[in-house]
Every structure is written in C-alpha cells, then in structure tokens.
C-alpha cells in the first residue's frame, strides 16, 4: 500500500525549503533545547515527515508527468516510471503558522501566545491549463485565519513553479477545479457556487470573473467531479447524488440540465459524470448501477443502461467506450452503443473502491485512484496494470497511534495496517498488515518490541514488531460484530496489556508472555473508551464516557482507589482520553463536554484545575512540568495555558496525537492525514 521511502520537509522563516534533490533529506536540527515553560514561546515546527492524503491526481498535458496534490504541495511523478521527481510547495509557512492574540470559541475568547499552527491550508484539487503553462491548486480548508483570507485557488507558472495569481476568497471548501479545453476559462467549485474565471490574460497575472453557476439543489457541500465538455461549451458536476449541466455563458446561471432522484426514490443517480469525446452526450452514474444521460443538442434523455454496482468514477475512452469505476473495486469497460460489458480491469487485490478515473492525453493510459490514496496506471488497450504510485495515505489515517520512547518508534493506523516510523529519521521502517478490518486502537510496548492492535471485528492481536508476525490472537473477531471495540494500554514494564470493551464494560489484563488472561473486572463505568497505567504500574485508570466518570484501580489489590465524578455544575466533561503525569502525582483528563480538560490529584482524587481549550490529545513533558492538552501547552502546577499549538476547522484533518521524546527536546505530532510534525526549540543563535 505504501511501499517506498518516507521523506522530510524542513521549514525556513517564511516558506518551505524543498527542491528536487532534497525530497528525502532535511534531518532534525541539532542542539535543541529541552522544552520548558521558559522557552515554550519559541517552540516551532522543525520538520514534517510523510506526504499525507492524495487528493486527486492529474496528467500533465504533455503526458510527461503525473501530478499528485497531497499535504502542503504537489508531487510530480515521471509518467513512464511513476517515480517521484519533484515536490512543488504551494502552501507556505505563512498559510498555517499564524500570529494571533486569541481564538473565539463558543464559550468565549482564548488568549494565545506564540505561533499557532492551523491546518486550513491543506492542498486539495488541481488542474493543468491545456497548454501546460499553468497549474491551478485549490485549498481544502473551510475557515480563514490568515490576513484577508486564504484564496480558493493559487495558479502557478509551470516554468518557474511560482504563484502568479490567487483566485477567489474562501467561502467554503473548494471541491473542484477545471480548465476549459480551449484555455479560456477556469472553473472553481466552492460551497454554494461555481465561479468561472476568464483566464486568457493569465500570463500577465490577470483573471476576471466571467460567470457564477448555482446548483439550485438541496445537496450538501460543493459540486464535485467538475468537468468541461471537449468543445468547452458545457460544464458539469455532481453533488450529493444529483447531477448538473450548465451551458458556458456569462452571468449568474441555473443548471440547464438536471439529473435528480425520482420522486420517493432513495437512489442517488449521479455520483460521477463524463462527456462523450464528441461533446454530444453527457452521462451520469450513481449508487443504483445505471448509466443515464442526455443528448446535449436536444436535451433529450438517453436510454438508461444497467451496468451494475455503485459507481463513483466515469471516463470515456477515445473510441467512445465508457470506463465505469465501481465501489467494489472493478473498472468496467462498457460499450454504450451495444449496451454490454467489453472487459473488466482488476488491479488492487483487496479491490478498494474506485474513486477517480483520468486518461493520459494520448488516451493510452488510465489512472485509477482508489480508496486509501492508492494510484494505479493501466494500459487502456489491454487493461493490463502498468504500475502503482505509492507513498500516500488515505482517509481515516491515524485514528489510532502509539509511541515507544525506548525504541524511538512511532506508529499510526491506516485502515487495517500499522505504519511504523523511526522517530529519529522519519523513515518508514515497517508495516503490520491486519486481516482486512479497520484498526480501532493500537498501543506499543515502551521498548517497541510488541504492538497490540484491536480491530473493528472485535479481534485483538499482539504483534512481534521486529519479526512482523502475530504473536498471539488474544481475542477472535466475529462476523456479525456489534460496536464493542477495545481501548489498549501496556504496563510500563511491558509485561501486561490492559484492554477494555465498550459495550460489555469488561476490563481485561493480559500476560504478554503467554497471551493468557490474568484478571477480569466487570464493574467498569459505562461506555469506556480510554485506559491508562500509572508510571509505576500500580494504578490503572478507565473512563466512563457517558457515565461521566473515571475509575482508578489498585493493581495489587484489584480494588477501586477512586471513582471520580466529572460533573461540573450543569456541565459534564464526558471523558475521552486519560494520562498520568510522569511522577504519577496527577491524572489529566480530556473530554468532549465542558470543561474540555481537567487535572486531578491522584492521591486524593481532587480537582487541581480545569480548562476550556478545545481538543482531544494529551502528552506530558518528561519532567512533568508541561502538559499538552487539546493542542495547547499548559503549566502543570498552575493550569495556565502557555501557548496554542494547533487548531483546525477541517473535519477530516486534525492532530491525532502528541508525544514528547524522552529527553524533552522534541514534540511529535501525528495528524490524521498521516503526516508527522516534529516540534522543538532551536538555539536562539
């Protein structure tokens, strides 16, 4: 899935420093200071490791490159060898590192100190101009923290890869970009409209708005799959199962043609759209497995054809046959004139859903983008798989993460696989592939020798990390599994593994040497989904998410030491994450209610302080003086928020976990796009 090298990106004062020769370089700086309250205002991002999610690849018009937008830039691959040849930074440091005095939350303003790191500058869709001189790049954020607002799209000159113009102002997450084949227009899909720009003077850095197209539908989000007809007369897209076609004319326009569900139907007839090579027809397909469409000269519907299988991607071959990408992974070659299947292309053995289809300019190759950012290239004449572009991550990455400080090893989940990363170099050092079910939680033993992984089929596996083999299957999965997933934690000496089950409310202690149960508790709070050992291994804490409680057990006696009620007047904290301080004096709790975070004295069970800052992450510095909670840094003794670290308004991208290095000089942040950000305090000189 991601067979290939990791890479690093280094940060300068105002922009990313990365050229074709340094994609795999950028080591961590030396002589870092331990992170303390005295220097936390100088804490900054040092290095970024990984590529992140591939948002959608495009062929360059000359057929030489395959361009993949991911993370903060665009990666160019040689179209023949598929090897990565260049990285083009698009989002600069100024886009996501911002000086702000405060953030306004629903409960009031929160004061900030230092640079706050925001995620609203992730690169989204891209489009090449027909002559290849320009590349338009959209951003995936929905909210604005920069001065004047982040542009919807930046247009780069491909001779220099410098930004020459910025288009639009961000009113919503841009969901599509397309140049017209005649090179006159650039269409940008936003939340509630499509803006069409006249770009004939783009070489001089000038664009003018030509038209605004609105959907008139009740769908949610922006129009996707934006595509012009080959003759540039028509523009089409899909949104929330509905299909739209506009004739390219100036002004504010409603759709000329609509593909909407029949009255009373739950089917979504339009999840993908394509124009025929002669520009005479437009076709749609959706979850009912039927291709429908219109004659563009008359507006008359085409006879529907049942291909079968939920469709998410369509494309026409030069010979007029239709490529039909199924949710079940097959790419069907369909003859619309004969109404029959001609061939089926099969690539990825796990048959991941086909999300995108793109033909090379000469029509001889087809790019198939699958779920999980897997990119495949096929020969369109034979249907033979020519190669795979790897190294990108899919949606739902890092829903679980872990860190083995003694082994300098980071881990995060991607679907059913654990990705292992060397925390000193950023190199991907291993993959632990599961049995097909997504990972719910994972934990690494402190020495990095073992990995415990719980999967969505209720199974629980204990892996030997070095050998890449399963040591024990502690709990077998079920075919008809309820939502009953385990949260996991190793004891500090790695001898025991604790797991807790959500619906059955059972806490189990396992011996990692033989895979046997040591002890079972059945008096767990309701809906537990977080668990933590104290540093000396004497205590075990488990939350009750909807019970609004945290219970602490004495591991020697098996008795409850504290049962802490997390009610705060009329509000409940609803705990979701737990962590003991390194000296064992405090227990930090993050929740989804109000307040967002609280610190408790372990000996007495009393509240020490609470905070309203939003987030769901916890990490203590090795000396116990600082705690990262809710992506901000707090003074442990006083509860003062010293500075904010990160904040995002994007639902699918955010910080998944923070970890301090044992010497306290580095703070690792794994985000949910599969990127690892390393924070530190460089010398003042």
XYZ file of C-alpha atoms in Angstrom:
685
model
C 0.000 0.000 0.000
C 2.839 2.358 0.786
C 5.954 0.546 -0.296
C 8.539 3.294 -0.585
C 10.668 5.743 1.330
C 9.490 8.393 3.710
C 10.781 11.908 3.294
C 11.175 15.104 5.221
C 10.411 18.768 4.674
C 12.334 21.468 6.518
C 10.951 24.860 7.486
C 12.501 28.275 6.942
C 11.253 31.620 8.194
C 8.510 32.181 5.650
C 8.292 29.214 3.326
C 9.033 25.545 2.798
C 12.537 24.776 1.644
C 12.416 21.773 -0.637
C 13.848 21.075 -4.061
C 14.052 18.103 -6.350
C 17.276 16.959 -4.715
C 16.138 17.202 -1.088
C 12.869 15.289 -1.082
C 14.317 12.552 1.113
C 16.561 14.783 3.241
C 16.024 17.508 5.853
C 17.405 15.941 9.064
C 16.394 17.143 12.500
C 18.383 20.145 13.777
C 20.986 19.513 16.456
C 21.471 21.178 19.858
C 17.760 21.501 20.592
C 16.815 22.879 23.984
C 14.554 20.881 26.324
C 11.028 22.281 26.022
C 10.132 24.259 29.156
C 7.760 26.969 30.292
C 10.592 29.468 29.855
C 11.115 28.761 26.137
C 7.763 27.402 25.011
C 7.088 30.649 23.164
C 9.956 29.659 20.804
C 8.571 26.165 20.216
C 8.162 25.742 16.459
C 7.788 23.110 13.763
C 11.203 21.792 12.721
C 10.448 19.015 10.251
C 7.481 17.400 8.531
C 7.666 13.699 7.634
C 5.352 11.987 5.171
C 3.181 13.017 2.248
C -0.350 12.858 3.589
C -3.538 12.136 1.659
C -3.600 12.226 -2.135
C -6.491 14.491 -3.037
C -6.653 13.657 -6.743
C -4.020 13.140 -9.413
C -3.864 14.648 -12.923
C -1.750 14.037 -16.036
C 0.257 16.950 -17.377
C -0.928 17.949 -20.889
C 2.351 16.831 -22.481
C 1.954 13.404 -20.863
C 5.338 13.563 -19.144
C 4.148 13.809 -15.557
C 1.545 12.591 -13.147
C 0.833 15.323 -10.591
C -0.476 14.365 -7.142
C -1.709 17.019 -4.660
C -1.101 15.984 -1.050
C -0.384 17.706 2.238
C 1.026 21.163 1.553
C 2.089 20.793 -2.069
C 2.070 18.850 -5.318
C 4.273 15.859 -6.146
C 5.356 15.222 -9.738
C 5.906 11.630 -10.859
C 7.509 10.538 -14.102
C 4.564 9.285 -16.170
C 6.592 6.382 -17.563
C 8.427 5.102 -14.481
C 5.974 6.555 -11.903
C 8.972 7.571 -9.799
C 8.754 10.806 -7.857
C 10.858 13.509 -9.479
C 9.862 16.781 -7.847
C 7.958 18.356 -4.987
C 6.269 21.733 -5.507
C 5.417 23.595 -2.282
C 2.162 25.533 -2.608
C 1.028 26.269 0.947
C 3.720 28.313 2.685
C 4.542 28.619 6.341
C 2.605 31.882 6.459
C -0.550 29.982 5.490
C -0.571 27.737 8.520
C 1.667 29.379 11.128
C -0.138 32.459 12.346
C 0.441 35.109 14.972
C -2.878 35.707 16.703
C -3.772 37.104 20.069
C -6.841 34.918 20.595
C -9.312 32.454 19.127
C -13.032 32.968 19.631
C -14.732 29.777 20.854
C -18.385 29.268 21.695
C -17.615 29.853 25.379
C -15.549 32.986 24.710
C -12.078 34.034 23.551
C -8.958 32.033 24.386
C -5.727 34.033 24.597
C -2.759 32.665 22.624
C 0.986 33.181 22.923
C 3.426 32.485 20.116
C 2.816 30.993 16.688
C -0.381 28.947 16.420
C -0.384 26.176 13.849
C -3.524 25.902 11.717
C -4.481 23.163 9.277
C -6.661 25.221 6.969
C -4.051 25.335 4.209
C -4.006 21.737 3.003
C -3.778 21.364 -0.768
C -6.864 19.941 -2.482
C -7.778 19.645 -6.154
C -5.508 20.605 -9.056
C -5.919 21.334 -12.771
C -3.461 21.958 -15.615
C -4.194 24.518 -18.321
C -4.496 22.810 -21.759
C -1.150 24.208 -22.938
C 0.549 23.059 -19.729
C 1.797 26.544 -18.859
C -0.219 26.832 -15.655
C -1.264 24.676 -12.714
C -4.242 25.693 -10.567
C -4.208 24.372 -6.997
C -7.150 24.534 -4.604
C -7.049 24.508 -0.817
C -9.029 22.176 1.387
C -9.797 24.436 4.344
C -13.187 25.872 5.222
C -12.313 28.707 7.570
C -9.924 31.632 7.428
C -7.275 32.672 9.920
C -4.922 34.478 7.542
C -4.944 38.144 6.743
C -7.544 38.820 4.066
C -8.484 35.161 3.800
C -6.929 32.169 2.088
C -7.534 32.094 -1.687
C -9.732 29.399 -3.146
C -7.011 28.602 -5.686
C -3.455 29.577 -6.484
C -2.255 29.452 -10.083
C 1.397 28.550 -10.654
C 3.560 29.153 -13.703
C 4.920 25.677 -14.556
C 8.148 27.164 -15.947
C 9.114 28.528 -12.529
C 6.546 26.895 -10.204
C 5.911 30.315 -8.704
C 2.428 31.595 -7.817
C 1.344 34.224 -10.347
C -2.253 34.834 -9.260
C -4.684 33.956 -6.464
C -8.302 33.331 -7.352
C -11.323 33.961 -5.150
C -11.892 34.251 -1.419
C -12.636 31.211 0.670
C -16.378 30.871 1.270
C -16.200 27.119 1.639
C -14.048 24.118 0.920
C -13.270 24.100 -2.840
C -14.463 20.776 -4.200
C -13.324 21.005 -7.818
C -11.160 22.815 -10.380
C -11.221 22.598 -14.182
C -9.725 24.489 -17.111
C -11.820 24.565 -20.280
C -10.133 22.667 -23.159
C -9.907 25.875 -25.212
C -7.940 27.505 -22.368
C -10.333 30.419 -21.940
C -11.868 29.588 -18.562
C -11.059 28.238 -15.109
C -13.992 26.880 -13.110
C -13.687 26.746 -9.311
C -16.340 24.954 -7.275
C -16.966 26.361 -3.803
C -19.521 25.633 -1.134
C -22.611 27.050 -2.790
C -21.496 28.088 -6.284
C -19.153 27.575 -9.189
C -17.116 30.614 -10.157
C -15.974 30.706 -13.783
C -12.958 32.928 -14.449
C -11.718 34.301 -17.752
C -8.013 33.376 -17.767
C -6.936 34.454 -21.247
C -4.643 37.069 -19.647
C -3.292 34.617 -17.070
C 0.231 35.021 -18.410
C 0.099 38.654 -17.295
C -1.225 37.610 -13.887
C -4.776 38.801 -14.609
C -8.104 36.990 -14.240
C -11.661 38.333 -14.410
C -14.849 36.683 -13.250
C -16.910 35.531 -16.224
C -19.878 33.736 -14.655
C -21.360 32.257 -11.486
C -23.252 28.976 -11.677
C -25.552 27.845 -8.877
C -26.999 24.381 -8.378
C -30.473 25.162 -7.157
C -30.480 21.769 -5.417
C -30.679 20.864 -1.764
C -27.423 18.906 -1.693
C -24.770 19.309 0.970
C -21.317 20.632 0.079
C -19.808 21.849 -3.149
C -20.093 20.421 -6.649
C -17.544 17.657 -7.298
C -16.232 15.945 -10.414
C -16.120 19.282 -12.221
C -15.520 18.739 -15.959
C -15.850 20.718 -19.208
C -17.049 19.115 -22.432
C -14.256 18.627 -25.025
C -15.658 21.527 -27.106
C -15.712 23.793 -23.987
C -19.428 24.575 -24.476
C -20.680 22.750 -21.369
C -19.700 22.346 -17.715
C -20.940 19.517 -15.492
C -20.558 18.232 -11.944
C -22.251 16.199 -9.207
C -23.280 16.939 -5.647
C -24.921 14.716 -3.077
C -26.260 12.295 -5.697
C -27.530 14.990 -8.056
C -26.051 15.892 -11.455
C -25.834 19.352 -13.037
C -25.003 20.653 -16.514
C -24.550 24.324 -17.425
C -24.045 25.837 -20.849
C -20.922 28.010 -20.600
C -22.350 31.529 -20.822
C -21.765 34.697 -18.771
C -23.790 35.860 -15.789
C -25.434 34.034 -12.915
C -26.993 30.834 -14.230
C -29.059 27.916 -13.003
C -28.411 24.429 -14.408
C -29.579 23.795 -17.970
C -29.904 20.065 -17.316
C -30.530 18.233 -14.032
C -30.120 14.595 -13.007
C -32.015 14.169 -9.746
C -33.598 11.219 -7.909
C -37.077 10.171 -8.914
C -39.823 11.195 -6.520
C -39.848 8.902 -3.494
C -36.599 7.187 -4.502
C -33.674 6.753 -2.135
C -31.238 6.146 -5.004
C -28.661 8.770 -5.901
C -28.410 8.674 -9.700
C -25.377 10.951 -10.065
C -22.152 10.281 -8.181
C -19.988 10.589 -11.315
C -20.189 12.420 -14.655
C -18.426 12.345 -18.043
C -18.806 13.909 -21.503
C -18.526 11.833 -24.671
C -15.437 12.559 -26.846
C -17.609 14.274 -29.491
C -19.284 16.527 -26.869
C -22.725 15.343 -27.963
C -23.656 13.433 -24.802
C -23.233 13.677 -21.053
C -23.667 10.631 -18.830
C -24.097 10.145 -15.082
C -23.971 7.117 -12.802
C -24.552 6.595 -9.084
C -25.451 4.037 -6.462
C -28.169 2.247 -8.468
C -25.696 0.905 -11.041
C -27.421 2.569 -14.004
C -25.860 4.908 -16.587
C -28.210 7.758 -17.506
C -27.631 10.852 -19.577
C -28.708 13.442 -22.128
C -28.183 14.476 -25.719
C -26.704 17.934 -25.375
C -28.030 19.280 -28.670
C -31.653 18.442 -27.837
C -31.655 17.900 -24.061
C -33.426 14.574 -24.587
C -32.633 11.773 -22.100
C -30.598 8.786 -23.228
C -31.916 5.282 -22.697
C -30.687 4.110 -19.273
C -28.261 1.174 -19.256
C -27.753 -1.097 -16.262
C -24.045 -1.716 -15.700
C -24.415 -2.840 -12.084
C -22.578 -1.799 -8.948
C -22.311 1.541 -7.193
C -20.328 3.945 -9.384
C -18.023 6.707 -8.121
C -15.986 7.449 -11.283
C -16.591 7.675 -15.054
C -14.394 8.436 -18.066
C -14.691 7.994 -21.821
C -12.014 6.239 -23.843
C -11.076 7.836 -27.191
C -13.047 5.095 -29.004
C -16.251 6.154 -27.227
C -16.373 3.283 -24.758
C -17.059 4.133 -21.130
C -14.890 3.370 -18.115
C -17.100 2.660 -15.101
C -15.385 2.580 -11.675
C -17.207 0.541 -9.067
C -17.278 0.905 -5.308
C -16.360 -2.798 -5.175
C -13.086 -2.116 -6.981
C -13.623 -3.219 -10.589
C -13.204 -0.938 -13.585
C -15.713 -1.995 -16.235
C -15.228 -1.133 -19.913
C -18.756 -0.590 -21.262
C -19.941 -0.227 -24.852
C -22.817 2.262 -24.755
C -23.830 1.574 -28.356
C -24.100 -2.184 -27.866
C -25.235 -1.888 -24.239
C -22.818 -4.529 -22.981
C -19.651 -5.059 -20.963
C -16.470 -5.371 -23.031
C -13.881 -6.014 -20.309
C -13.145 -5.718 -16.595
C -9.873 -4.358 -15.238
C -8.637 -5.665 -11.916
C -5.738 -4.202 -10.012
C -5.537 -3.975 -6.234
C -6.150 -7.489 -4.805
C -8.173 -6.055 -1.925
C -10.479 -4.410 -4.511
C -10.624 -0.986 -2.921
C -13.287 1.372 -4.180
C -12.521 3.267 -7.388
C -12.815 6.977 -6.611
C -11.332 8.669 -9.679
C -10.505 7.915 -13.331
C -8.213 10.031 -15.506
C -6.962 9.325 -19.051
C -3.498 10.358 -20.227
C -3.514 12.980 -23.017
C -2.926 10.326 -25.694
C -5.610 8.056 -24.198
C -3.220 5.111 -23.966
C -3.070 5.020 -20.163
C -5.674 5.401 -17.456
C -5.087 6.498 -13.883
C -7.272 4.704 -11.351
C -7.363 6.288 -7.903
C -8.700 4.008 -5.193
C -9.728 4.487 -1.597
C -6.681 4.851 0.593
C -4.865 7.069 -1.937
C -3.745 4.049 -3.949
C -2.918 5.165 -7.512
C -2.766 2.611 -10.343
C -1.940 3.082 -14.030
C -3.496 0.780 -16.679
C -2.914 0.214 -20.381
C -6.254 1.199 -21.934
C -5.825 -1.132 -24.933
C -5.160 -4.304 -22.931
C -6.438 -3.483 -19.432
C -3.040 -4.530 -18.055
C -1.827 -2.947 -14.838
C 1.334 -1.000 -15.679
C 2.333 0.246 -12.246
C 1.373 1.638 -8.860
C 2.161 5.023 -7.312
C 2.673 4.507 -3.586
C 3.605 6.552 -0.537
C 0.345 8.422 0.053
C -2.194 7.919 2.794
C -5.950 7.572 2.581
C -8.833 8.933 4.607
C -9.164 7.769 8.189
C -5.420 7.650 8.821
C -4.080 7.782 12.382
C -7.393 7.070 14.059
C -5.048 5.259 16.443
C -1.399 5.993 17.215
C 1.381 4.890 19.533
C 4.929 5.702 20.646
C 7.703 3.506 22.059
C 10.140 6.001 23.636
C 12.814 3.416 24.453
C 12.940 2.317 20.797
C 12.369 5.768 19.243
C 9.466 4.280 17.319
C 6.208 5.953 16.232
C 3.181 4.092 14.939
C -0.152 5.044 13.421
C -3.037 3.197 11.821
C -4.144 3.217 8.215
C -7.236 1.080 7.677
C -6.114 -2.443 8.754
C -2.379 -1.655 8.785
C 0.004 -0.283 11.414
C 2.640 2.041 9.911
C 5.927 2.109 11.854
C 8.168 5.197 11.649
C 11.659 5.753 13.066
C 11.252 8.793 15.330
C 14.854 9.892 14.804
C 14.894 9.857 10.983
C 11.275 9.863 9.800
C 11.871 6.710 7.740
C 9.052 4.218 7.411
C 10.557 1.048 8.903
C 7.716 -1.443 8.779
C 4.099 -2.324 8.188
C 1.918 -4.641 10.255
C -0.931 -5.680 7.961
C -4.120 -6.917 9.608
C -6.865 -9.142 8.365
C -8.973 -6.634 6.443
C -10.859 -4.928 9.258
C -10.045 -1.330 10.175
C -7.998 -0.652 13.297
C -9.804 0.817 16.265
C -6.923 1.237 18.696
C -3.238 0.365 18.972
C -0.520 0.522 21.606
C 3.236 -0.021 21.540
C 5.134 -1.502 24.463
C 7.666 1.001 25.861
C 10.589 -0.989 24.411
C 8.920 -1.148 20.975
C 9.069 -4.965 20.821
C 5.303 -5.501 20.935
C 2.284 -3.866 19.329
C -1.262 -4.509 20.484
C -3.968 -3.819 17.911
C -7.748 -4.009 18.230
C -9.805 -4.236 15.041
C -13.384 -3.379 14.205
C -14.407 -7.044 14.091
C -13.673 -7.176 17.876
C -10.414 -9.099 17.404
C -7.318 -8.242 19.447
C -3.861 -9.152 18.136
C -0.472 -8.964 19.825
C 2.305 -8.422 17.273
C 6.031 -9.091 17.441
C 7.208 -5.821 15.878
C 10.711 -6.894 14.881
C 9.554 -10.073 13.126
C 6.367 -8.517 11.765
C 4.410 -11.564 12.944
C 1.373 -12.030 15.153
C 2.477 -13.491 18.489
C -0.985 -14.075 19.949
C -4.551 -13.587 18.805
C -5.871 -12.652 22.197
C -9.449 -12.229 21.077
C -11.076 -13.621 17.971
C -13.265 -11.494 15.733
C -16.900 -12.113 14.890
C -18.686 -11.841 11.551
C -21.749 -10.094 12.970
C -19.874 -7.765 15.266
C -21.534 -5.038 17.346
C -19.769 -1.800 18.214
C -17.692 -3.306 21.002
C -14.141 -2.081 20.484
C -11.152 -2.183 22.794
C -9.007 0.613 24.140
C -5.490 -0.596 24.927
C -2.508 0.179 27.192
C 0.724 -1.610 28.080
C 2.053 -1.631 31.610
C 5.291 0.392 31.968
C 7.410 -2.782 32.043
C 5.578 -4.215 29.003
C 4.658 -7.386 30.874
C 0.922 -6.762 30.843
C -1.623 -5.441 28.368
C -4.903 -3.953 29.518
C -7.937 -3.876 27.214
C -11.414 -2.546 27.820
C -14.546 -3.375 25.816
C -17.034 -0.649 25.025
C -20.453 -2.279 25.208
C -19.735 -5.197 27.534
C -17.906 -2.953 30.019
C -15.202 -5.535 30.686
C -11.626 -4.681 31.654
C -9.110 -7.449 30.976
C -5.456 -7.775 31.966
C -3.352 -9.986 29.655
C 0.072 -11.550 30.202
C 2.094 -10.595 27.107
C 4.489 -13.525 27.598
C 1.875 -16.237 27.077
C -1.261 -14.426 25.900
C -3.329 -15.553 28.893
C -5.865 -13.569 30.890
C -4.549 -12.541 34.283
C -7.567 -10.710 35.670
C -11.006 -9.541 34.565
C -13.040 -6.675 36.034
C -16.743 -6.337 35.230
C -17.566 -3.196 37.229
C -16.300 -0.775 34.585
C -18.047 2.593 34.050
C -20.476 2.863 31.143
C -19.064 3.224 27.594
C -15.332 3.053 28.384
C -13.011 4.046 25.541
C -9.808 5.211 27.271
C -7.353 3.482 29.591
C -4.008 4.396 31.215
C -1.388 2.889 33.563
C 0.394 4.979 36.168
C 4.177 5.262 35.569
C 4.958 2.777 38.355
C 2.335 0.333 37.068
C 0.495 0.386 40.388
C -2.688 2.071 39.173
C -4.955 1.609 36.168
C -7.456 4.306 35.117
C -10.510 3.698 32.931
C -13.065 6.257 31.777
C -16.825 6.050 31.512
C -17.604 8.297 28.569
C -21.340 8.679 29.115
C -21.185 7.778 32.798
C -19.062 10.911 33.122
C -16.644 9.157 35.469
C -13.045 7.965 35.782
C -12.293 4.919 37.925
C -8.832 4.097 39.308
C -7.906 0.551 40.321
C -5.045 -0.544 42.566
C -3.380 -3.288 40.518
C -2.004 -5.078 43.595
C -5.335 -5.485 45.354
C -7.742 -5.192 42.421
C -9.786 -2.677 44.410
C -11.112 0.706 43.310
C -8.947 3.520 44.675
C -11.010 6.433 43.333
C -14.286 6.818 41.459
C -14.150 10.401 40.207
C -17.343 12.194 39.182
C -16.670 14.566 36.298
C -19.757 16.730 36.688
C -19.104 20.461 36.850
C -22.351 22.064 37.909
C -24.719 21.894 34.961
C -21.960 20.651 32.646
C -20.299 17.255 32.182
C -16.752 16.637 30.968
C -17.609 13.303 29.228
C -14.019 11.932 29.384
C -12.417 10.543 26.219
C -8.660 10.487 26.982
C -6.589 9.800 30.121
C -2.901 10.191 31.008
C -0.845 10.068 34.198
C 1.938 12.579 34.773
C 5.493 11.105 34.711
C 5.793 11.296 38.504
C 2.349 9.731 38.989
C 1.039 12.698 41.000
C -1.611 13.814 38.536
C -4.168 12.354 36.157
C -5.067 14.511 33.144
C -8.471 14.020 31.544
C -9.682 15.325 28.189
C -13.396 15.286 27.385
C -15.993 16.188 24.798
C -18.219 18.216 27.113
C -17.444 21.204 29.324
C -14.859 21.799 30.583
C -12.666 20.235 27.900
C -9.788 19.297 30.189
C -9.157 18.722 33.900
C -6.213 17.744 36.113
C -6.732 15.631 39.252
C -4.563 14.787 42.242
C -4.084 11.001 42.119
C -3.626 10.566 45.882
C -6.795 12.424 46.887
C -8.861 12.324 43.683
C -9.421 16.084 43.997
C -9.627 18.517 41.088
C -6.474 20.642 40.662
C -7.536 22.795 37.690
C -9.691 22.773 34.567
C -9.543 24.349 31.087
C -11.972 25.152 28.301
C -9.472 24.872 25.427
C -10.789 22.503 22.752
C -9.077 19.238 21.792
C -8.755 15.525 22.487
C -4.985 14.956 22.929
C -2.769 14.572 25.990
C 1.030 14.482 26.456
C 3.234 15.301 29.459
C 6.778 16.576 29.157
C 9.301 14.113 30.676
C 9.922 16.354 33.700
C 6.178 16.688 34.292
C 6.188 20.482 34.210
C 4.166 20.827 30.982
C 1.124 19.080 29.594
C -0.179 19.284 26.043
C -3.933 19.176 26.246
C -6.322 19.988 23.455
C -3.388 21.047 21.222
C -2.249 23.724 23.659
C 0.580 23.739 26.210
C -0.268 24.201 29.906
C 1.766 24.723 33.045
C 1.003 21.623 35.125
C 1.205 23.326 38.507
C -0.847 26.437 37.705
C -3.050 25.347 34.792
C -2.008 28.449 32.843
C -2.227 27.991 29.073
C 1.237 28.992 27.890
C 0.515 28.848 24.148
C -1.604 27.211 21.473
C -0.011 24.690 19.146
C -2.581 23.636 16.610
C -6.174 24.126 15.627
C -8.231 23.072 12.623
C -11.715 23.658 11.280
C -11.383 20.776 8.806
C -13.370 17.701 9.773
C -11.079 15.160 8.075
C -7.699 16.564 9.129
C -6.516 17.249 12.647
C -3.905 16.370 15.226
C -4.287 12.706 16.185
C -1.657 12.514 18.941
C 1.295 14.274 20.573
C 4.335 12.595 22.129
C 7.394 14.044 23.889
C 10.793 12.486 23.261
C 12.443 11.055 26.421
C 14.948 13.934 26.584
C 12.175 16.523 26.260
C 13.703 18.239 23.214
C 11.157 17.084 20.639
C 7.389 17.014 20.478
C 5.970 14.709 17.830
C 2.549 15.412 16.380
C 0.891 12.747 14.215
C -2.016 14.175 12.261
C -4.934 12.337 10.699
C -3.582 12.710 7.175
C -0.550 10.553 8.019
C 1.933 13.399 8.464
C 4.372 13.546 11.374
C 5.290 17.061 12.530
C 8.294 17.447 14.825
C 8.301 20.462 17.128
C 11.269 21.753 19.053
C 13.111 24.769 20.423
C 16.227 25.528 18.356
C 19.109 27.506 19.881
C 18.443 31.261 19.945
C 21.526 31.843 17.817
